[in-house]
Amino acid sequence: MPFTPFHMGPGTAIKAVTGRYFSLTIFGFAQVAIDIEPLIRILRHERVLHGFTHTYLGALLFGLFALFIGKITCQWLLRTWNVFLNFKYLRWLQVNSNISWFAASTGAFIGTFSHVLLDSVMHADMQPFWPFSPSNDLLNWVPATWVYLLCSALGVFGLMGLIVIALWNKWTIEIE
């Protein structure tokens, strides 16, 4: 997949369904972090783009990185977002900047492991089960077009769900 945007679709849907038990910002942080290696390999014109970060072992280690460094970074980013929106007509866009450890954990590990899973279906240069196996048995398991469509559909579903939830919460607050 061309970096993070398509990977965010499933994360958005998960956020819509699980709410405060899943951090979409840390999920996104994990997506970007895991794709830094292929970006560097692209810039170096290497033949193999997906190395250690695109293994399940790499997903575990990058999940830990996204959990600890991502929690600090994302909370800071959310606080900064809120400061910029501290104007009369923009306050409704402010978000909760506290991320629980549980939400950070689910965002980080679902982020890294789903990234490896989705990329395993599409990229021949991956060895997702390294060091236990050099093969990629998931390659072409599902056509790449279907993966793109699924991720896009989940993104649309997730955004619609988040909008409905936001409107519902605003409506119930005004009634009470």
mmCIF file of C-alpha atoms in Angstrom:
data_model
loop_
_atom_site.group_PDB
_atom_site.id
_atom_site.type_symbol
_atom_site.label_atom_id
_atom_site.label_comp_id
_atom_site.label_asym_id
_atom_site.label_seq_id
_atom_site.Cartn_x
_atom_site.Cartn_y
_atom_site.Cartn_z
ATOM 1 C CA MET A 1 0.000 0.000 0.000
ATOM 2 C CA PRO A 2 1.248 3.500 -0.666
ATOM 3 C CA PHE A 3 1.991 4.335 2.908
ATOM 4 C CA THR A 4 -0.496 5.224 5.584
ATOM 5 C CA PRO A 5 -3.764 6.584 4.108
ATOM 6 C CA PHE A 6 -5.299 3.233 3.172
ATOM 7 C CA HIS A 7 -4.166 1.679 6.453
ATOM 8 C CA MET A 8 -6.141 4.332 8.338
ATOM 9 C CA GLY A 9 -9.455 3.016 6.975
ATOM 10 C CA PRO A 10 -9.651 -0.036 9.237
ATOM 11 C CA GLY A 11 -8.401 2.054 12.181
ATOM 12 C CA THR A 12 -11.184 4.591 11.682
ATOM 13 C CA ALA A 13 -13.785 1.811 11.664
ATOM 14 C CA ILE A 14 -12.294 0.262 14.806
ATOM 15 C CA LYS A 15 -12.393 3.665 16.521
ATOM 16 C CA ALA A 16 -16.059 4.135 15.589
ATOM 17 C CA VAL A 17 -16.953 0.755 17.087
ATOM 18 C CA THR A 18 -14.735 0.758 20.196
ATOM 19 C CA GLY A 19 -14.669 4.450 21.138
ATOM 20 C CA ARG A 20 -12.436 5.321 24.069
ATOM 21 C CA TYR A 21 -10.896 1.844 24.147
ATOM 22 C CA PHE A 22 -8.868 2.513 20.998
ATOM 23 C CA SER A 23 -6.551 5.412 20.151
ATOM 24 C CA LEU A 24 -6.801 6.378 16.492
ATOM 25 C CA THR A 25 -3.938 8.854 16.872
ATOM 26 C CA ILE A 26 -1.562 6.191 18.170
ATOM 27 C CA PHE A 27 -2.825 3.816 15.475
ATOM 28 C CA GLY A 28 -1.836 6.474 12.914
ATOM 29 C CA PHE A 29 1.505 7.048 14.655
ATOM 30 C CA ALA A 30 2.191 3.299 14.408
ATOM 31 C CA GLN A 31 1.321 3.307 10.683
ATOM 32 C CA VAL A 32 3.752 6.120 9.946
ATOM 33 C CA ALA A 33 6.495 4.678 12.162
ATOM 34 C CA ILE A 34 6.387 1.248 10.546
ATOM 35 C CA ASP A 35 6.538 2.752 7.034
ATOM 36 C CA ILE A 36 9.700 4.779 7.667
ATOM 37 C CA GLU A 37 11.855 1.787 6.703
ATOM 38 C CA PRO A 38 10.283 1.367 3.223
ATOM 39 C CA LEU A 39 10.523 5.121 2.685
ATOM 40 C CA ILE A 40 14.262 5.047 3.424
ATOM 41 C CA ARG A 41 14.670 2.010 1.149
ATOM 42 C CA ILE A 42 12.781 3.787 -1.652
ATOM 43 C CA LEU A 43 15.046 6.817 -1.320
ATOM 44 C CA ARG A 44 18.084 4.498 -1.504
ATOM 45 C CA HIS A 45 16.654 2.758 -4.594
ATOM 46 C CA GLU A 46 16.855 -0.643 -2.905
ATOM 47 C CA ARG A 47 15.193 -3.665 -4.473
ATOM 48 C CA VAL A 48 13.689 -4.981 -1.218
ATOM 49 C CA LEU A 49 11.522 -2.310 0.397
ATOM 50 C CA HIS A 50 9.879 -4.229 3.224
ATOM 51 C CA GLY A 51 12.377 -5.503 5.759
ATOM 52 C CA PHE A 52 12.357 -6.067 9.503
ATOM 53 C CA THR A 53 9.611 -3.561 10.324
ATOM 54 C CA HIS A 54 7.235 -5.529 8.114
ATOM 55 C CA THR A 55 7.592 -8.775 10.057
ATOM 56 C CA TYR A 56 5.418 -9.811 12.989
ATOM 57 C CA LEU A 57 8.487 -9.613 15.220
ATOM 58 C CA GLY A 58 9.098 -6.086 13.939
ATOM 59 C CA ALA A 59 5.407 -5.293 14.492
ATOM 60 C CA LEU A 60 5.759 -6.337 18.128
ATOM 61 C CA LEU A 61 8.813 -4.124 18.674
ATOM 62 C CA PHE A 62 7.356 -1.169 16.758
ATOM 63 C CA GLY A 63 4.118 -1.656 18.695
ATOM 64 C CA LEU A 64 6.074 -1.151 21.910
ATOM 65 C CA PHE A 65 7.728 1.928 20.402
ATOM 66 C CA ALA A 66 4.332 3.296 19.318
ATOM 67 C CA LEU A 67 2.905 2.550 22.752
ATOM 68 C CA PHE A 68 5.473 4.469 24.779
ATOM 69 C CA ILE A 69 6.802 7.134 22.407
ATOM 70 C CA GLY A 70 3.485 7.425 20.554
ATOM 71 C CA LYS A 71 1.498 7.992 23.751
ATOM 72 C CA ILE A 72 3.712 10.906 24.756
ATOM 73 C CA THR A 73 3.841 12.338 21.230
ATOM 74 C CA CYS A 74 0.140 11.954 20.473
ATOM 75 C CA GLN A 75 -0.999 13.438 23.782
ATOM 76 C CA TRP A 76 1.239 16.450 23.116
ATOM 77 C CA LEU A 77 -0.150 16.779 19.575
ATOM 78 C CA LEU A 78 -3.744 16.589 20.839
ATOM 79 C CA ARG A 79 -3.073 19.229 23.532
ATOM 80 C CA THR A 80 -1.503 21.470 20.874
ATOM 81 C CA TRP A 81 -4.524 20.895 18.602
ATOM 82 C CA ASN A 82 -6.817 21.999 21.432
ATOM 83 C CA VAL A 83 -4.794 25.170 22.067
ATOM 84 C CA PHE A 84 -5.118 26.205 18.413
ATOM 85 C CA LEU A 85 -8.870 25.616 18.565
ATOM 86 C CA ASN A 86 -9.471 27.607 21.737
ATOM 87 C CA PHE A 87 -11.597 30.194 19.952
ATOM 88 C CA LYS A 88 -15.316 30.793 20.333
ATOM 89 C CA TYR A 89 -16.418 29.089 17.115
ATOM 90 C CA LEU A 90 -13.787 26.356 16.988
ATOM 91 C CA ARG A 91 -14.044 24.870 20.494
ATOM 92 C CA TRP A 92 -16.413 22.183 19.267
ATOM 93 C CA LEU A 93 -13.459 20.652 17.386
ATOM 94 C CA GLN A 94 -11.417 20.154 20.560
ATOM 95 C CA VAL A 95 -10.749 16.575 21.630
ATOM 96 C CA ASN A 96 -9.835 14.727 24.792
ATOM 97 C CA SER A 97 -6.036 14.829 24.932
ATOM 98 C CA ASN A 98 -5.669 12.105 27.573
ATOM 99 C CA ILE A 99 -5.026 8.669 26.115
ATOM 100 C CA SER A 100 -5.455 5.724 28.463
ATOM 101 C CA TRP A 101 -2.817 3.012 28.497
ATOM 102 C CA PHE A 102 -5.408 0.516 27.299
ATOM 103 C CA ALA A 103 -6.413 2.697 24.328
ATOM 104 C CA ALA A 104 -2.738 3.355 23.564
ATOM 105 C CA SER A 105 -1.999 -0.385 23.637
ATOM 106 C CA THR A 106 -4.843 -1.330 21.327
ATOM 107 C CA GLY A 107 -3.993 1.500 18.927
ATOM 108 C CA ALA A 108 -0.306 0.621 18.844
ATOM 109 C CA PHE A 109 -0.531 -3.150 18.468
ATOM 110 C CA ILE A 110 -3.595 -3.328 16.224
ATOM 111 C CA GLY A 111 -1.841 -0.655 14.164
ATOM 112 C CA THR A 112 1.419 -2.503 13.662
ATOM 113 C CA PHE A 113 0.026 -6.027 13.305
ATOM 114 C CA SER A 114 -2.745 -5.000 10.885
ATOM 115 C CA HIS A 115 -0.155 -3.102 8.854
ATOM 116 C CA VAL A 116 1.971 -6.217 8.421
ATOM 117 C CA LEU A 117 -1.099 -8.325 7.633
ATOM 118 C CA LEU A 118 -2.421 -5.963 4.954
ATOM 119 C CA ASP A 119 0.991 -5.490 3.363
ATOM 120 C CA SER A 120 1.664 -9.247 3.417
ATOM 121 C CA VAL A 121 -1.202 -9.785 1.001
ATOM 122 C CA MET A 122 0.205 -7.247 -1.468
ATOM 123 C CA HIS A 123 4.008 -7.136 -1.421
ATOM 124 C CA ALA A 124 6.187 -9.954 -2.775
ATOM 125 C CA ASP A 125 9.319 -8.682 -1.011
ATOM 126 C CA MET A 126 7.873 -9.301 2.452
ATOM 127 C CA GLN A 127 8.798 -12.089 4.846
ATOM 128 C CA PRO A 128 6.199 -11.517 7.585
ATOM 129 C CA PHE A 129 7.092 -14.612 9.609
ATOM 130 C CA TRP A 130 10.867 -14.007 9.614
ATOM 131 C CA PRO A 131 13.001 -15.386 11.362
ATOM 132 C CA PHE A 132 10.825 -18.508 11.509
ATOM 133 C CA SER A 133 10.035 -18.669 7.794
ATOM 134 C CA PRO A 134 11.315 -16.778 4.741
ATOM 135 C CA SER A 135 8.051 -17.358 2.851
ATOM 136 C CA ASN A 136 5.030 -15.110 2.493
ATOM 137 C CA ASP A 137 2.082 -17.484 2.311
ATOM 138 C CA LEU A 138 -0.383 -14.577 2.451
ATOM 139 C CA LEU A 139 0.805 -13.044 -0.835
ATOM 140 C CA ASN A 140 -2.068 -12.714 -3.304
ATOM 141 C CA TRP A 141 -4.422 -14.428 -0.869
ATOM 142 C CA VAL A 142 -6.860 -11.623 -1.716
ATOM 143 C CA PRO A 143 -6.548 -9.443 -4.839
ATOM 144 C CA ALA A 144 -4.873 -6.100 -4.084
ATOM 145 C CA THR A 145 -7.865 -4.212 -5.490
ATOM 146 C CA TRP A 146 -10.098 -5.836 -2.890
ATOM 147 C CA VAL A 147 -7.732 -4.805 -0.116
ATOM 148 C CA TYR A 148 -7.836 -1.188 -1.323
ATOM 149 C CA LEU A 149 -11.633 -1.314 -1.593
ATOM 150 C CA LEU A 150 -12.002 -2.897 1.843
ATOM 151 C CA CYS A 151 -9.734 -0.317 3.478
ATOM 152 C CA SER A 152 -11.555 2.524 1.695
ATOM 153 C CA ALA A 153 -14.998 1.174 2.628
ATOM 154 C CA LEU A 154 -13.945 0.745 6.252
ATOM 155 C CA GLY A 155 -12.622 4.309 6.239
ATOM 156 C CA VAL A 156 -15.937 5.679 4.925
ATOM 157 C CA PHE A 157 -17.901 3.531 7.400
ATOM 158 C CA GLY A 158 -15.650 4.653 10.246
ATOM 159 C CA LEU A 159 -15.876 8.352 9.385
ATOM 160 C CA MET A 160 -19.660 8.152 9.077
ATOM 161 C CA GLY A 161 -19.824 6.345 12.404
ATOM 162 C CA LEU A 162 -17.612 8.907 14.126
ATOM 163 C CA ILE A 163 -19.724 11.759 12.741
ATOM 164 C CA VAL A 164 -22.963 10.124 13.890
ATOM 165 C CA ILE A 165 -21.500 9.492 17.344
ATOM 166 C CA ALA A 166 -20.255 13.094 17.614
ATOM 167 C CA LEU A 167 -23.647 14.472 16.586
ATOM 168 C CA TRP A 168 -25.451 12.095 18.928
ATOM 169 C CA ASN A 169 -23.284 13.082 21.883
ATOM 170 C CA LYS A 170 -23.806 16.781 21.172
ATOM 171 C CA TRP A 171 -27.554 16.240 20.852
ATOM 172 C CA THR A 172 -27.820 14.297 24.125
ATOM 173 C CA ILE A 173 -25.749 16.911 25.966
ATOM 174 C CA GLU A 174 -28.034 19.718 24.786
ATOM 175 C CA ILE A 175 -31.168 17.864 25.841
ATOM 176 C CA GLU A 176 -29.982 17.126 29.371
#
